[in-house]
Amino acid sequence: MWSEGDRNKPRKYTNQVVVGPHPATQKIQGFIRKNHTENQTKGFSFIIHSLLHPCKTTEEELQNMDRKKVVGIIGAGVSGLAACKHALDRGFSPVVFEADDTIGGVWAHTLESTRLQAPTTSFRFSDLAWPESVTATYPVHHEVMEYLRSYASEFDLLKCIRFSSQVLGVEYLGATEEEIMGWEQWSGDDGKAFGVGKDRGWCLTVKDLIIGNVEVFLVDFLILCIGRHSGTPNIPEFPANKGPELFKGKILHSMDYSYMDNVSEFVKGKSVTIIGSGKSAFDIAAEVSKVNGTAQPCTMVYRTKHWRVDKFNIWGIKLSYFYLNRISQLLVHKPGEGFLLYLLASALSPLRWAITSVIEAYIKRSIPIEKHGMVPDYSFSFAMTSCLIAMLPEGFYDRVDEGSIIPKNSKRFSFCNDGIVLEDSDECIKSDIVILATGFRGDQKLRDIFTANWCRDIVAGSSHTSVPLYRECIHPRIPQLAIVGYSESLSDIYASERMSNWVSHFLAGGFQLPSIRCMEESIAEWAKYKGRYNGKYFRRSCISTVNIWFNDLLCKDIGCNPRRKKGFLAEWFQVYGPADYAGISSRQ
């Protein structure tokens, strides 16, 4: 099992990032000279030598060595762990760079009261069930962390992880921007993972956060698992003389709040205002209200009303039966669907509307959202297709009724000396602490990881398009790189593992990518779907209600049967989940 001492074990693998001579040595050295001072490069020369000569062999033996391809993975959250496990399964040497000192990603630093937003049947890895000791349908924070640790232990992933290793930047070596933009096939080859050039790969500049050294590593293929709900906070902008500089109290982002060890002492007896309407805003409001009660009510200022549920059951029927089985996929238009499926989805649209109306009526009846003016302006069906649905903290509206949480709707706000001003009503809310639960700039974090401007310019697309990823993983114009865990689903662990499995088969030569033009056409089809069903939230790249359709495409690519159930009725009416894809391989 996991132990705290395991955190330092991956450091033994420092000299195994590249196992054998690599033709790109001179290009690495050139990259170092270009980007770092002379004093810094003295350390780099030793690191490169140790990477290329990890064991005591002669130069002749090294030249004849069949070097195993090295897969670099950035991030040891849910996506990074899945990517590492599946790369190991296919015989690669994954190296995971994690800036934190533990695994888990966003789960490593979240509120203790946070619980899963999906049941354990959906939030799990395909080849590791939750332990029998966990009986809750929606486990809490520490139980989720224990599950992730057990996964890392079960598949011996810790040996691959370099903790406290912050990736400062990545750069592609082996081809110029002009050459890459002229390619008709991905990586300049017939759609293969590693391209035609033996000296092509990604150069990673990594800072050891414990001792402060900056190191450079070369990997043959890079997988970004940096997520979109951490890292770069989204801070609102304010006109002159209306910003946080006026406020005499304390301002912090929800990210900073989640890192605090004793939040109870921080908020106790203070007037706290929370800005936002996302899941973190609800969780923080519930937590603060527990500490201060009605003696010091917590104010939650929200701009947009979202659908929140206290359980994923409607009159005893699981919501997943309406959205996450194969029959439900017939009710929506899907990217690349044929004419008959298009006609069927159009014909069934009244049924989809009726199901949505029934669900909304149930929620309004069971949760007092009408009483408190919290009914969203969009349909519940839109919430599901856009990944906007979330679980309410336990007893949230009981606290609203008792007065320990005060919701306030406002489109705009500004700061003043002793709090904030709601500009819609010119109401002043006195505050000691303002917590910005305003989300993250996932696109910016994705761009910032690249040192080359051409990669920064294209990786996340424009503000008017969805992120251009083929199969939600591969950018057609960025070679030898995959992005896993950026697209959203109702269970991110489910989607991330399926993508990780697909990428590992691709790395192992199980299939080749189509031409760049064909990939871009496919991306355009998916962008059309996201624009239709995700509306203004299309940048979230939510694939929740076409999850099975998406998984079918991945299965067909790797050559396995997409029909995972036994029997006709089970195939069409039972809910699909991660366990249905356990042990999947191209031979199935």
Coordinates of N, CA and C in Angstrom, one line a residue, residues 458-570:
I458 N -1.7 27.8 -31.8 CA -2.7 26.9 -32.4 C -3.2 25.8 -31.4
V459 N -2.6 25.6 -30.3 CA -2.9 24.4 -29.5 C -4.4 24.5 -29.0
A460 N -4.8 25.6 -28.5 CA -6.1 25.7 -28.0 C -7.2 26.3 -28.9
G461 N -6.8 26.6 -30.2 CA -7.7 27.2 -31.1 C -8.0 28.6 -30.8
S462 N -9.0 29.2 -31.3 CA -9.4 30.6 -31.0 C -10.6 30.6 -30.1
S463 N -11.0 31.8 -29.7 CA -12.1 31.9 -28.7 C -13.4 31.6 -29.4
H464 N -13.4 31.5 -30.7 CA -14.6 31.3 -31.4 C -14.8 29.8 -31.8
T465 N -13.8 29.0 -31.5 CA -13.9 27.5 -31.9 C -13.6 26.7 -30.7
S466 N -14.0 25.4 -30.7 CA -13.6 24.5 -29.7 C -12.2 24.1 -29.8
V467 N -11.6 23.6 -28.8 CA -10.2 23.2 -28.9 C -10.0 22.1 -29.9
P468 N -9.2 22.3 -30.9 CA -9.1 21.4 -32.1 C -8.3 20.1 -31.9
L469 N -9.0 19.2 -31.3 CA -8.3 17.9 -31.0 C -9.0 16.7 -31.7
Y470 N -8.3 16.0 -32.4 CA -8.9 14.8 -33.1 C -9.0 13.7 -32.0
R471 N -10.2 13.1 -32.0 CA -10.6 12.1 -30.9 C -10.4 12.7 -29.5
E472 N -10.5 14.1 -29.4 CA -10.3 14.8 -28.2 C -8.9 14.6 -27.6
C473 N -7.9 14.2 -28.4 CA -6.6 13.9 -27.9 C -5.5 14.5 -28.7
I474 N -5.6 14.5 -30.0 CA -4.5 14.8 -30.9 C -4.7 16.1 -31.7
H475 N -3.8 17.0 -31.6 CA -3.8 18.2 -32.4 C -3.2 17.8 -33.8
P476 N -3.9 18.1 -34.9 CA -3.4 17.6 -36.2 C -2.1 18.2 -36.6
R477 N -1.7 19.4 -36.0 CA -0.5 20.1 -36.5 C 0.6 20.1 -35.4
I478 N 0.4 19.4 -34.3 CA 1.5 19.3 -33.3 C 1.9 17.9 -33.2
P479 N 3.1 17.5 -33.7 CA 3.5 16.1 -33.8 C 3.9 15.5 -32.4
Q480 N 3.8 14.2 -32.4 CA 4.3 13.4 -31.2 C 3.9 13.9 -29.9
L481 N 2.6 14.3 -29.9 CA 2.0 14.8 -28.6 C 0.5 14.5 -28.6
A482 N 0.1 14.2 -27.4 CA -1.3 13.9 -27.1 C -1.8 14.7 -25.9
I483 N -3.0 15.1 -25.8 CA -3.6 15.9 -24.7 C -4.7 15.0 -24.2
V484 N -4.6 14.6 -22.9 CA -5.6 13.7 -22.3 C -6.2 14.4 -21.1
G485 N -7.5 14.4 -21.0 CA -8.2 14.9 -19.8 C -8.6 16.4 -20.0
Y486 N -8.5 16.9 -21.2 CA -8.9 18.3 -21.4 C -10.4 18.4 -21.7
S487 N -10.9 17.5 -22.5 CA -12.3 17.5 -22.7 C -13.0 17.0 -21.5
E488 N -14.3 17.5 -21.3 CA -15.0 17.2 -20.1 C -16.1 16.1 -20.4
S489 N -16.5 15.4 -19.3 CA -17.6 14.5 -19.4 C -18.2 14.5 -18.0
L490 N -19.3 13.7 -17.8 CA -19.9 13.6 -16.5 C -19.1 12.9 -15.5
S491 N -18.2 12.0 -16.0 CA -17.2 11.4 -15.2 C -15.8 11.5 -15.9
D492 N -15.0 12.4 -15.5 CA -13.8 12.7 -16.2 C -12.8 11.5 -16.2
I493 N -12.8 10.7 -15.1 CA -11.9 9.6 -15.0 C -12.3 8.5 -16.1
Y494 N -13.6 8.4 -16.4 CA -14.1 7.5 -17.4 C -13.5 7.9 -18.8
A495 N -13.7 9.1 -19.1 CA -13.3 9.6 -20.4 C -11.8 9.6 -20.6
S496 N -11.1 10.0 -19.5 CA -9.6 10.1 -19.6 C -9.0 8.7 -19.8
E497 N -9.5 7.7 -19.1 CA -9.0 6.4 -19.2 C -9.2 5.8 -20.6
R498 N -10.3 6.1 -21.2 CA -10.6 5.6 -22.6 C -9.6 6.3 -23.5
M499 N -9.4 7.6 -23.4 CA -8.4 8.3 -24.2 C -7.0 7.7 -24.0
S500 N -6.7 7.5 -22.8 CA -5.3 7.0 -22.5 C -5.1 5.6 -23.1
N501 N -6.1 4.8 -23.1 CA -6.1 3.4 -23.7 C -5.9 3.6 -25.2
W502 N -6.6 4.5 -25.8 CA -6.5 4.7 -27.3 C -5.1 5.2 -27.6
V503 N -4.6 6.2 -26.9 CA -3.3 6.7 -27.1 C -2.2 5.6 -27.0
S504 N -2.3 4.8 -26.0 CA -1.3 3.7 -25.8 C -1.3 2.7 -27.0
H505 N -2.5 2.4 -27.5 CA -2.6 1.6 -28.7 C -1.9 2.2 -29.9
F506 N -2.2 3.5 -30.0 CA -1.6 4.3 -31.1 C 0.0 4.3 -31.0
L507 N 0.5 4.5 -29.8 CA 1.9 4.5 -29.6 C 2.5 3.1 -30.0
A508 N 1.8 2.1 -29.7 CA 2.3 0.7 -30.0 C 2.1 0.3 -31.4
G509 N 1.6 1.2 -32.3 CA 1.5 0.9 -33.7 C 0.2 0.1 -34.0
G510 N -0.8 0.1 -33.1 CA -2.0 -0.6 -33.3 C -2.8 0.0 -34.5
F511 N -2.7 1.3 -34.8 CA -3.3 1.9 -35.9 C -2.6 3.2 -36.3
Q512 N -2.9 3.7 -37.4 CA -2.3 5.0 -37.8 C -3.4 6.1 -38.0
L513 N -3.0 7.3 -37.8 CA -3.9 8.4 -37.9 C -4.2 8.7 -39.4
P514 N -5.4 9.2 -39.6 CA -5.7 9.6 -41.0 C -4.9 10.8 -41.4
S515 N -5.1 11.3 -42.6 CA -4.4 12.5 -43.0 C -4.8 13.7 -42.2
I516 N -3.9 14.7 -42.2 CA -4.3 15.9 -41.4 C -5.6 16.5 -41.9
R517 N -5.8 16.5 -43.2 CA -7.1 17.1 -43.7 C -8.3 16.3 -43.2
C518 N -8.2 15.0 -43.1 CA -9.3 14.2 -42.6 C -9.5 14.4 -41.1
M519 N -8.4 14.6 -40.4 CA -8.6 14.9 -38.9 C -9.2 16.2 -38.7
E520 N -8.8 17.2 -39.5 CA -9.4 18.5 -39.4 C -10.9 18.5 -39.7
E521 N -11.3 17.7 -40.7 CA -12.7 17.6 -41.0 C -13.5 16.9 -39.9
S522 N -12.9 15.9 -39.3 CA -13.6 15.3 -38.1 C -13.7 16.3 -37.0
I523 N -12.7 17.1 -36.7 CA -12.7 18.1 -35.7 C -13.8 19.1 -36.0
A524 N -14.0 19.5 -37.2 CA -15.1 20.4 -37.6 C -16.4 19.8 -37.3
E525 N -16.6 18.5 -37.6 CA -17.9 17.8 -37.3 C -18.2 17.9 -35.8
W526 N -17.2 17.6 -35.0 CA -17.4 17.7 -33.5 C -17.6 19.1 -33.0
A527 N -16.9 20.0 -33.7 CA -17.2 21.4 -33.3 C -18.6 21.9 -33.6
K528 N -19.2 21.3 -34.7 CA -20.6 21.6 -35.0 C -21.5 21.0 -33.9
Y529 N -21.2 19.8 -33.4 CA -22.0 19.2 -32.4 C -21.9 20.1 -31.1
K530 N -20.7 20.5 -30.7 CA -20.5 21.2 -29.5 C -21.2 22.6 -29.6
G531 N -21.2 23.2 -30.7 CA -21.9 24.5 -30.9 C -23.4 24.3 -30.7
R532 N -23.9 23.2 -31.2 CA -25.3 22.9 -31.1 C -25.8 22.6 -29.7
Y533 N -25.1 21.7 -29.0 CA -25.5 21.2 -27.7 C -24.8 21.8 -26.5
N534 N -23.7 22.5 -26.7 CA -23.0 23.1 -25.6 C -23.2 24.7 -25.6
G535 N -23.8 25.2 -26.6 CA -24.0 26.6 -26.7 C -22.8 27.5 -26.4
K536 N -22.9 28.5 -25.5 CA -21.8 29.4 -25.2 C -20.7 28.7 -24.4
Y537 N -21.0 27.4 -24.0 CA -20.0 26.7 -23.2 C -19.3 25.7 -24.1
F538 N -19.2 25.9 -25.4 CA -18.6 25.0 -26.3 C -17.2 24.8 -26.1
R539 N -16.5 25.7 -25.4 CA -15.0 25.6 -25.2 C -14.8 24.5 -24.1
R540 N -15.8 24.1 -23.4 CA -15.6 23.0 -22.4 C -15.4 21.7 -23.1
S541 N -15.8 21.6 -24.4 CA -15.6 20.3 -25.1 C -16.2 19.2 -24.4
C542 N -17.5 19.3 -23.9 CA -18.2 18.3 -23.2 C -18.7 17.2 -24.1
I543 N -18.4 16.0 -23.8 CA -18.9 14.8 -24.6 C -19.8 13.9 -23.8
S544 N -20.4 14.4 -22.8 CA -21.1 13.5 -21.8 C -22.2 12.7 -22.5
T545 N -23.1 13.3 -23.2 CA -24.3 12.5 -23.7 C -24.0 11.8 -25.0
V546 N -22.8 12.0 -25.6 CA -22.4 11.2 -26.7 C -21.2 10.3 -26.4
N547 N -21.1 10.0 -25.1 CA -20.0 9.3 -24.5 C -19.8 7.9 -25.2
I548 N -20.9 7.2 -25.4 CA -20.9 5.8 -26.0 C -20.5 5.9 -27.5
W549 N -21.1 6.9 -28.1 CA -20.7 7.1 -29.6 C -19.2 7.4 -29.7
F550 N -18.7 8.2 -28.8 CA -17.3 8.5 -28.8 C -16.4 7.3 -28.5
N551 N -16.8 6.5 -27.5 CA -16.1 5.3 -27.2 C -16.1 4.3 -28.3
D552 N -17.2 4.3 -29.0 CA -17.3 3.4 -30.2 C -16.3 3.7 -31.2
L553 N -16.1 5.0 -31.5 CA -15.0 5.4 -32.4 C -13.7 5.0 -32.0
L554 N -13.4 5.1 -30.7 CA -12.0 4.7 -30.2 C -11.9 3.2 -30.3
C555 N -12.9 2.5 -30.0 CA -12.8 1.0 -30.1 C -12.6 0.6 -31.6
K556 N -13.3 1.2 -32.5 CA -13.1 0.9 -33.9 C -11.7 1.2 -34.4
D557 N -11.1 2.3 -33.9 CA -9.8 2.7 -34.3 C -8.8 1.6 -33.9
I558 N -8.9 1.1 -32.6 CA -7.9 0.1 -32.1 C -8.2 -1.3 -32.5
G559 N -9.4 -1.5 -33.2 CA -9.7 -2.8 -33.7 C -10.4 -3.8 -32.7
C560 N -11.2 -3.2 -31.8 CA -11.9 -4.1 -30.9 C -13.4 -3.9 -31.0
N561 N -14.2 -4.8 -30.5 CA -15.6 -4.7 -30.7 C -16.2 -3.6 -29.8
P562 N -16.9 -2.6 -30.3 CA -17.4 -1.5 -29.5 C -18.7 -2.0 -28.6
R563 N -19.3 -3.1 -29.0 CA -20.4 -3.6 -28.3 C -19.9 -4.4 -27.1
R564 N -20.0 -3.8 -25.9 CA -19.4 -4.4 -24.7 C -20.3 -5.2 -23.8
K565 N -21.6 -5.2 -24.1 CA -22.6 -5.8 -23.2 C -22.9 -7.2 -23.8
K566 N -23.5 -8.1 -23.0 CA -24.0 -9.4 -23.4 C -25.5 -9.4 -23.5
G567 N -25.9 -9.6 -24.8 CA -27.3 -9.6 -25.0 C -27.9 -8.3 -25.6
F568 N -28.9 -8.4 -26.4 CA -29.5 -7.3 -27.1 C -30.1 -6.2 -26.1
L569 N -30.9 -6.7 -25.1 CA -31.5 -5.8 -24.2 C -30.4 -5.1 -23.3
A570 N -29.4 -5.8 -22.9 CA -28.4 -5.2 -22.1 C -27.6 -4.2 -22.9

